[in-house]
Every structure is written in C-alpha cells, then in structure tokens.
Short mmCIF file of C-alpha atoms in Angstrom, two decimals:
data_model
loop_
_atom_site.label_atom_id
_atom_site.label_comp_id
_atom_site.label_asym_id
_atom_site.label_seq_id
_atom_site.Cartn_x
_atom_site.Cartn_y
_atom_site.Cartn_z
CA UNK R 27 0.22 19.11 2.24
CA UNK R 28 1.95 21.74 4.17
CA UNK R 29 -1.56 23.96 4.86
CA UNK R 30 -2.48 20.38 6.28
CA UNK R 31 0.83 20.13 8.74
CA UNK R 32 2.79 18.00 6.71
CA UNK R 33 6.64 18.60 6.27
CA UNK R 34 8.90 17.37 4.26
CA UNK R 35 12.28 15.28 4.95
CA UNK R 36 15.18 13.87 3.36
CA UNK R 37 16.87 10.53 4.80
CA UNK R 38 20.56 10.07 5.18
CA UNK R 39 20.63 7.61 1.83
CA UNK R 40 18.13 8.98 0.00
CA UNK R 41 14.60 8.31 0.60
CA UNK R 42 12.25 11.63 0.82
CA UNK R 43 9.09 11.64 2.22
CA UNK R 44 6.30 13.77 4.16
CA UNK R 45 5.19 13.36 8.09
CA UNK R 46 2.71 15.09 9.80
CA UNK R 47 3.02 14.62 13.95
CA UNK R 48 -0.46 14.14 15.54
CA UNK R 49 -2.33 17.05 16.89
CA UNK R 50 -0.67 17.91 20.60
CA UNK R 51 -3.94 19.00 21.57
CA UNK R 52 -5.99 15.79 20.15
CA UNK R 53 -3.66 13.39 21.30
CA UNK R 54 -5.83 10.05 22.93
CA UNK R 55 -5.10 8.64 25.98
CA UNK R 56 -2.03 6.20 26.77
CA UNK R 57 -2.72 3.08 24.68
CA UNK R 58 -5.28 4.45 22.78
CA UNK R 59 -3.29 6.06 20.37
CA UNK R 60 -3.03 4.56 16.79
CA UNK R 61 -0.46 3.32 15.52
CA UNK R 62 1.89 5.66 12.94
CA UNK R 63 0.85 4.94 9.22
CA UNK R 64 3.34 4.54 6.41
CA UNK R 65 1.96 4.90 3.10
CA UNK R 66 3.84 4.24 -0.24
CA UNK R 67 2.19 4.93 -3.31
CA UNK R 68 2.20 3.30 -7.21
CA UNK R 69 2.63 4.88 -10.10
CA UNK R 70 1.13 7.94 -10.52
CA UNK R 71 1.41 11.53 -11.44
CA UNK R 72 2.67 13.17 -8.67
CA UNK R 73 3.06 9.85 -6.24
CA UNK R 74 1.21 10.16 -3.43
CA UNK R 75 -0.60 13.64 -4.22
CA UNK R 76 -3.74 11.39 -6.29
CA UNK R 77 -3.94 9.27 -3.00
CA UNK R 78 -4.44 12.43 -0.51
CA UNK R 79 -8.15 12.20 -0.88
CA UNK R 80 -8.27 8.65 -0.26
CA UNK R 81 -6.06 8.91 2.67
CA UNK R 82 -7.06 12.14 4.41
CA UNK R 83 -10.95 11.21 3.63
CA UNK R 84 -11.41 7.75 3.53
CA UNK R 85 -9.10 5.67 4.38
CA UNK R 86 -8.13 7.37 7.92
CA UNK R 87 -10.71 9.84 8.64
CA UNK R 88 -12.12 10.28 12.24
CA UNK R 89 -15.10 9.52 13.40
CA UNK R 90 -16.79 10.59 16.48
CA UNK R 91 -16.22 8.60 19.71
CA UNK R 92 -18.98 8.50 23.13
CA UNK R 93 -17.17 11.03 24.84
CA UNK R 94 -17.26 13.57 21.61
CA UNK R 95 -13.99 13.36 20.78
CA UNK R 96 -12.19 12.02 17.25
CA UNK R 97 -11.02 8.93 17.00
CA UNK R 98 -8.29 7.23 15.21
CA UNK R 99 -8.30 9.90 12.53
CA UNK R 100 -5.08 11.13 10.74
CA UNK R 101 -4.76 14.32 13.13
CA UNK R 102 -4.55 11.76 15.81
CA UNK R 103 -1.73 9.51 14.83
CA UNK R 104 1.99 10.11 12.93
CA UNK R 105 1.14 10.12 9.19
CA UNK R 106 4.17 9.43 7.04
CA UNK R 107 3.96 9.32 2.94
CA UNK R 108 6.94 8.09 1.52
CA UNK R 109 8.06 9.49 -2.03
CA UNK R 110 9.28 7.16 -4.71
CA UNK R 111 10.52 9.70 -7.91
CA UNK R 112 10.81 7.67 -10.49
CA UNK R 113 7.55 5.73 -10.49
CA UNK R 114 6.34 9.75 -10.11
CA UNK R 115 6.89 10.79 -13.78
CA UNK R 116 9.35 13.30 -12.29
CA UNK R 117 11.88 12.48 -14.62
CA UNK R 118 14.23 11.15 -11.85
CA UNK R 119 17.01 8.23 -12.79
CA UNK R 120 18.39 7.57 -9.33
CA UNK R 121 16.30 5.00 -7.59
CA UNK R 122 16.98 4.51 -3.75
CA UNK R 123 17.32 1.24 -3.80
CA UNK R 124 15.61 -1.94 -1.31
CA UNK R 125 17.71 -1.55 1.52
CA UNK R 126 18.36 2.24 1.25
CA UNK R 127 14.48 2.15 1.31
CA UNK R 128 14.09 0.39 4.22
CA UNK R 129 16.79 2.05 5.93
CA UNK R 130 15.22 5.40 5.19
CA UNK R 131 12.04 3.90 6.63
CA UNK R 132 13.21 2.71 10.03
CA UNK R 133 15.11 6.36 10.16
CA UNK R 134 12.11 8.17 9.72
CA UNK R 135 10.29 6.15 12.63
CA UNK R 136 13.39 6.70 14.92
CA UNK R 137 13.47 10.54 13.97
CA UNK R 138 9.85 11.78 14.31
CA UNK R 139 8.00 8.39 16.48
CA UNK R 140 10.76 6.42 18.56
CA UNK R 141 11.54 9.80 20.40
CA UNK R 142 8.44 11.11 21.22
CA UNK R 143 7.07 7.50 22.52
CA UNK R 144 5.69 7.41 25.98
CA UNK R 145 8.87 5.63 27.83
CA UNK R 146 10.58 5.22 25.10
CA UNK R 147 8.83 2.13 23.82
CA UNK R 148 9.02 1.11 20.28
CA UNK R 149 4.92 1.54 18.91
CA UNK R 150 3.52 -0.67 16.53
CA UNK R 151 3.24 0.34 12.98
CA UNK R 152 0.47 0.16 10.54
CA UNK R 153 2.19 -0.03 6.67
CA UNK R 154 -0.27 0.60 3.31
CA UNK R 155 0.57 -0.03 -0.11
CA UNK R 156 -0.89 0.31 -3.56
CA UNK R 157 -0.27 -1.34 -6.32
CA UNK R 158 4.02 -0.74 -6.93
CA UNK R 159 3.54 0.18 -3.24
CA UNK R 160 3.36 -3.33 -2.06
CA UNK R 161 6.65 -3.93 -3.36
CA UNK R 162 7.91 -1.28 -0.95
CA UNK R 163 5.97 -3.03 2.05
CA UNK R 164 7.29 -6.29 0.95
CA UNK R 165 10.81 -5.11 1.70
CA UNK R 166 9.85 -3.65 4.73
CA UNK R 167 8.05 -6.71 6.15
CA UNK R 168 11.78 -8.79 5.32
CA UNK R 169 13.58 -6.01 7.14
CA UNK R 170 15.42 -7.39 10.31
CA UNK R 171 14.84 -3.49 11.69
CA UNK R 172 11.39 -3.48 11.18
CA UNK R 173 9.77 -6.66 10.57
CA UNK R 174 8.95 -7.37 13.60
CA UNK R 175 7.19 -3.75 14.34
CA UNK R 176 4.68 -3.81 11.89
CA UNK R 177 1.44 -4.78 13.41
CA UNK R 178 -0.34 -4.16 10.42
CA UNK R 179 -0.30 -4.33 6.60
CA UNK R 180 -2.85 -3.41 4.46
CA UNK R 181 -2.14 -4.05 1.05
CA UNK R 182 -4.47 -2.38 -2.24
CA UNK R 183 -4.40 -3.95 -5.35
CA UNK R 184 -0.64 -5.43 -4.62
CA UNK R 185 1.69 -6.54 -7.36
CA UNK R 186 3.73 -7.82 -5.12
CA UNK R 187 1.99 -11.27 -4.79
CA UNK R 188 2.30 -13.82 -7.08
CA UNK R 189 5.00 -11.52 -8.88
CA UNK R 190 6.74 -14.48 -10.21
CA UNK R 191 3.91 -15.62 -12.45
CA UNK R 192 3.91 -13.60 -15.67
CA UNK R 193 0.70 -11.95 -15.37
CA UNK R 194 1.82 -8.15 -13.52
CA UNK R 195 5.18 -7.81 -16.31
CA UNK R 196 3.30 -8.62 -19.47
CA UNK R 197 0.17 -6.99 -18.31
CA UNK R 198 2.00 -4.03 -17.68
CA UNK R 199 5.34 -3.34 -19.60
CA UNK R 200 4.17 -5.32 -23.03
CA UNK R 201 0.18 -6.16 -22.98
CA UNK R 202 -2.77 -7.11 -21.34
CA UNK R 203 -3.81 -10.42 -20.94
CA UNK R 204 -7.58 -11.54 -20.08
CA UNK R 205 -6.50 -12.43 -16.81
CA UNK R 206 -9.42 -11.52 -14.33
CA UNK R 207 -12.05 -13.47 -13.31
CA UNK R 208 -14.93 -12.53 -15.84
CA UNK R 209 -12.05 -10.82 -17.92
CA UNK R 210 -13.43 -7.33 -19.04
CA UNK R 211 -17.42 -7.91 -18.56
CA UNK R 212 -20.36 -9.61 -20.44
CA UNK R 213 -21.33 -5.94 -21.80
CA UNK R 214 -19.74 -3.89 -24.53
CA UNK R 215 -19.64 -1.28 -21.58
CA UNK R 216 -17.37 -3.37 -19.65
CA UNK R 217 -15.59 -4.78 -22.96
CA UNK R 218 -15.19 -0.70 -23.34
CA UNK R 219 -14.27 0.39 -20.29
CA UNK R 220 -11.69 -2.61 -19.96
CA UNK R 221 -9.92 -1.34 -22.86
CA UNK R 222 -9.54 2.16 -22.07
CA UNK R 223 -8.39 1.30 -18.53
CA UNK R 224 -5.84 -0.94 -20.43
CA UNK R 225 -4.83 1.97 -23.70
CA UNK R 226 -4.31 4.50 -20.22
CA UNK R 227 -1.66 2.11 -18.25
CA UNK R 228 0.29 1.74 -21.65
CA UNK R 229 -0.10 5.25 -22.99
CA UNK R 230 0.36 7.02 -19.47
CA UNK R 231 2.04 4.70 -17.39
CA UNK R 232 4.52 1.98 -18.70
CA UNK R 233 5.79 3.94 -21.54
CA UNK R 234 6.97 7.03 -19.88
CA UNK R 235 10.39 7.51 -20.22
CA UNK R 236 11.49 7.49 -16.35
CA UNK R 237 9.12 4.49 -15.30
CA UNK R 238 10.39 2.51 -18.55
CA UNK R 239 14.24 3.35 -17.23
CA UNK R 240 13.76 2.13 -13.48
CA UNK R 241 11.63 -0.87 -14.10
CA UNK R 242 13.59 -2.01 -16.51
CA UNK R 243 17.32 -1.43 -15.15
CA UNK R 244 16.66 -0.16 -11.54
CA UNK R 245 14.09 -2.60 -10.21
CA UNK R 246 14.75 -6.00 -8.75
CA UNK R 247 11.75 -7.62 -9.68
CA UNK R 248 13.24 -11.30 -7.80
CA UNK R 249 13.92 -9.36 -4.05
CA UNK R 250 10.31 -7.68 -4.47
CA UNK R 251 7.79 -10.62 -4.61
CA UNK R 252 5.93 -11.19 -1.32
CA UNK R 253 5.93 -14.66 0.29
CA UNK R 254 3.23 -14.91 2.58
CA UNK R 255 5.06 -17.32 4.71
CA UNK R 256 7.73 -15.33 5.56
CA UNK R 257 5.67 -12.46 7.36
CA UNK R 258 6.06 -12.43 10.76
CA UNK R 259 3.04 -14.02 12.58
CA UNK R 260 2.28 -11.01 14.50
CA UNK R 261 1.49 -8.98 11.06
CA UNK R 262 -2.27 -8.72 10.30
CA UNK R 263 -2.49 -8.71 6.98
CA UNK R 264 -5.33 -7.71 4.66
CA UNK R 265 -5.65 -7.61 1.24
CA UNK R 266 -8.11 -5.82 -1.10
CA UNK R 267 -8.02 -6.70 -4.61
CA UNK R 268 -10.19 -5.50 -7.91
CA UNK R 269 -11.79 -8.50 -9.68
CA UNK R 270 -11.22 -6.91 -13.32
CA UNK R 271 -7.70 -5.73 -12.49
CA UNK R 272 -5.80 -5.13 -15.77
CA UNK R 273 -2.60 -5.84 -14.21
CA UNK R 274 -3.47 -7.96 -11.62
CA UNK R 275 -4.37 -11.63 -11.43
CA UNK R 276 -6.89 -11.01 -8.61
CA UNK R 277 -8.15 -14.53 -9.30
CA UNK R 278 -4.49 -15.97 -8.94
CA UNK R 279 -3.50 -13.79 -6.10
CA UNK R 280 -6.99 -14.82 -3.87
CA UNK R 281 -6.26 -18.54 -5.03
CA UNK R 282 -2.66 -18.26 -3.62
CA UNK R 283 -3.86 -16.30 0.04
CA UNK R 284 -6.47 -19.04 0.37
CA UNK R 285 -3.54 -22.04 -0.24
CA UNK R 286 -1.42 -20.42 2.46
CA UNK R 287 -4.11 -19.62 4.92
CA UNK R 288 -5.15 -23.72 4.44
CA UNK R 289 -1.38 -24.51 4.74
CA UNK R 290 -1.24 -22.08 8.07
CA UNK R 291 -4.04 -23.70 9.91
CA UNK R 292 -2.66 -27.25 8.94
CA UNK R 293 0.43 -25.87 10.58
CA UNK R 294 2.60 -26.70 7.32
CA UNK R 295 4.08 -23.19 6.82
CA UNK R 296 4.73 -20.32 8.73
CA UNK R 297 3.06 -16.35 8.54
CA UNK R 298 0.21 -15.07 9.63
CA UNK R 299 -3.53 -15.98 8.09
CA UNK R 300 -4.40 -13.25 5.54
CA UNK R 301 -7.69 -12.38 4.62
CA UNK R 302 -8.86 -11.18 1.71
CA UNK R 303 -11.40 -8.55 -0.06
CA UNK R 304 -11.77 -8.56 -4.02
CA UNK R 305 -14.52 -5.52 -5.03
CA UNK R 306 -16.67 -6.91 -8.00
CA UNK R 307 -16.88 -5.06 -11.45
CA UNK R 308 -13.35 -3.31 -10.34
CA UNK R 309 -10.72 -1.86 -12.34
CA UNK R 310 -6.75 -1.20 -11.07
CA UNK R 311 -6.70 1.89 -8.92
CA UNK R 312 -10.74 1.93 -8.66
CA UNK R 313 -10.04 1.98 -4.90
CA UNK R 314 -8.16 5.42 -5.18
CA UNK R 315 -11.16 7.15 -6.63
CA UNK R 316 -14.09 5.32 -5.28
CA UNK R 317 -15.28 7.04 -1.83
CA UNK R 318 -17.33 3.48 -1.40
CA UNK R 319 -14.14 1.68 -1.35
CA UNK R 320 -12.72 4.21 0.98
CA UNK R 321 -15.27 2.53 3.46
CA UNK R 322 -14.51 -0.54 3.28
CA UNK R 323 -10.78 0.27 3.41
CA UNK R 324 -11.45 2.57 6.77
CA UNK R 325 -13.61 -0.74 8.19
CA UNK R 326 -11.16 -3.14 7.94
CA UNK R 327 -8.08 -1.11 8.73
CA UNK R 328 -9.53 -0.34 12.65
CA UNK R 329 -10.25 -3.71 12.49
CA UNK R 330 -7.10 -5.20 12.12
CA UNK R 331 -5.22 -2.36 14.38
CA UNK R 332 -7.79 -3.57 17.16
CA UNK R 333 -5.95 -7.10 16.40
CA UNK R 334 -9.71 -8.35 15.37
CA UNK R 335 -8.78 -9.86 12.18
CA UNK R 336 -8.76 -13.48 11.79
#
C-alpha cells in the first residue's frame, strides 16, 4: 500500500486506517470530482489487504473519458481503508468500539478531505462494506456527524440486515443452516463446494481465538443491525448479495429490502428506496475474488454517485 501512496494514520480514540490523497496532477475539474471512499472490510486475514485487488482493480478502477483523461478512478478521489484488528486475526483484544469508530471516521474526513475542499464545503461521501463491514457502515449511517454526508452506500454481502433473525449468529459462530435460496445446489459439485465454503468459515474464521473473543464479549450485536428506515433519504443505497451465502439469508435479506421499498413508495416509513443485486450460484466473499463481480460492483457504484439509482 505505501508503493501505491497510501499512508497510514492513527485516530485520537483509536481507530487506524490507510488514506491515499488523489493525484494533484489528475485531479478533475470542480464538481467532477468523486466523492472520498471509505471502505471497511470483514473478516479476513490481514483486513483489508485480500480486498486490495477488488478495490484498486475492480471496484474503482478508471476508465477512459472523451477528452483522454481517467475518470473516477482511485488516483482521482480520497481513498480511505479503515482497519478493524480483531476481526484481522492479529491477535488484538481491544476493540474500538461504535462510537469511537465513528468518531475516528468523521476525524479522518476532517483531517485529510474537509481541509483540502474547494471553499471549504463539506463533499459527499461514498461508504462500502463487506460482510462484518456493514456493521461498521451501519453505525456510520446513525451517526449525527455523518449521517447526513453520506451520499452513497454500497453494501457486499452485509450482515448487518436482518441481524436480528438467527440466521448470520448460528450460521457463523455455531453452524450452518440451509438457509439460501436453492440451499447448496442440485449437484454434488455444489452440495461439495457448499460444504467446504462452510468447514473454511468454522475452521478459519469463527474459531480463531481473537474473532471468538470480540464477537463474543466486544461486539454489540443489538446497536449493529441496519434498519432501512432510518437511513437518511438522501443515501443511495445498493445492495449486492450471494444467493448461496453460507452466512447470509440472501433470500430473507432481498424479501425484507423489497417490504421497505413497498412501504417507502406507499409513504408508510421513512429511508431511502434500496435496490438490490443477488449473483446466482454465489458463495460469501465470491465478490472479493470474482473479477466479473468486480464489474458489476464498478457499474452500479458510478451509478449511484451520479444520483441515477432509483
């Protein structure tokens, strides 16, 4: 990350994390600039390090505009990775905890964004999270600080929604359950491939010591679900989620997006209408390794930051 321009920081209470500024010499034109991108990872080796591919090729890679330039790639725009130890298997047993987090957050903007802004204005921000990582954008999106700054949220195979049904803790601290649509496939293949997905998130993932320790005593699972109706209406939201997630009820989660969407054009409830992706014959983290996902990802991200989501 630091051949790349990233540096690291430390914030006041806590949270670390990585920023890159934009290129001074690729900079776009006044309101063409994208918005800064906060991304918080799951659990994984390393946090964020699996994700650089995804991010740095896929996800926000440039493309060529008319004039010949690059557009809305990450050397255009603030790039900010947020570190979360103990989900990191770095053997870490202090957690910075919700508010800390989101404190950290909004210090981070102020630090390397807020000053350098054209006038001073406050820029929108576009947040990302996968998996654990949508817990972390949940509590930013119920921030006083920052909820109403984030113009966009894109959300990858969150746990986030629906966390009050059982599905996400038993799936992933005790068991699987058959809980996606189709379960693990018709074939043997998928029968096969469902069970190794599920033998790697218990061997890997939920039973390593420091994961096991903050989940279990660190982690407020009640302040972490995400209540679609309490996002601020501004917030595009989008949603991609893996139709043979092992921890995710992507069936559940798409039922409950299309319920509030009905309820928001009835006027019943408040929030903004989500829309929704779910990639067939999908695993968890599929997205992270897939480049075809990355695509789709890229596609609907510049949609939403050109406010042309639903």
């Amino acid at each position: 990350l630091r051949l790349l321009g990233f540096r690291r920081h430390a914030c006041g209470r806590g949270l670390a994390y990585w920023h890159r500024p934009p290129d001074r010499g690729r900079r776009l034109g006044q309101g063409m600039t994208p918005p800064p991108f906060l991304f918080f990872h799951g659990i994984a080796p390393g946090g964020h390090a699996p994700y650089a591919p995804m991010l740095l090729l896929g996800l926000l890679r440039g493309d060529d505009g008319e004039d010949g330039g690059r557009r809305r790639g990450w050397r255009e725009r603030h790039v900010f990775l947020f570190e979360n130890s103990p989900i990191s298997y770095a053997l870490e047993t202090t957690a910075v905890c919700e508010g800390d987090t989101a404190h950290g957050v909004a210090e981070a903007v102020a630090l390397h964004v807020d000053v350098t802004s054209d006038g001073g204005t406050r820029c929108a921000l576009t947040v990302c999270g996968h998996s654990f990582g949508s817990c972390v954008v949940t509590w930013l999106l119920r921030s006083p600080v920052l909820r109403d700054r984030i113009g966009t949220a894109l959300l990858l195979d969150p746990v986030s929604i629906c966390l009050s049904d059982p599905d996400v803790v038993v799936n992933f601290l005790y068991h699987s359950r058959d809980c996606g649509p189709g379960g693990g496939g018709d074939t043997r293949l998928g029968r096969l491939t469902r069970f190794a997905n599920e033998t790697k998130i218990r061997l890997v993932a939920s039973s390593e010591l420091g994961i096991e320790t903050y989940l279990r005593r660190s982690f407020a699972w009640y302040n972490s679900e995400l209540w679609l109706e309490d996002v601020a209406p501004s917030t595009r939201v989008y949603v991609f989620l893996s139709s043979r997630d092992e921890i995710v009820n992507s069936r559940g989660v798409t039922e409950e997006i299309s319920c509030h969407n009905r309820r928001v054009d009835r006027g019943e409830c408040g929030g903004p209408v989500v829309e929704a992706a779910v990639w067939e014959d999908a695993g968890h983290a599929n997205c992270v390794t897939n480049p075809g996902r990355w695509r789709d990802m890229r596609e609907r991200l510049r949609a939403a930051e050109e406010g042309k989501v639903r």
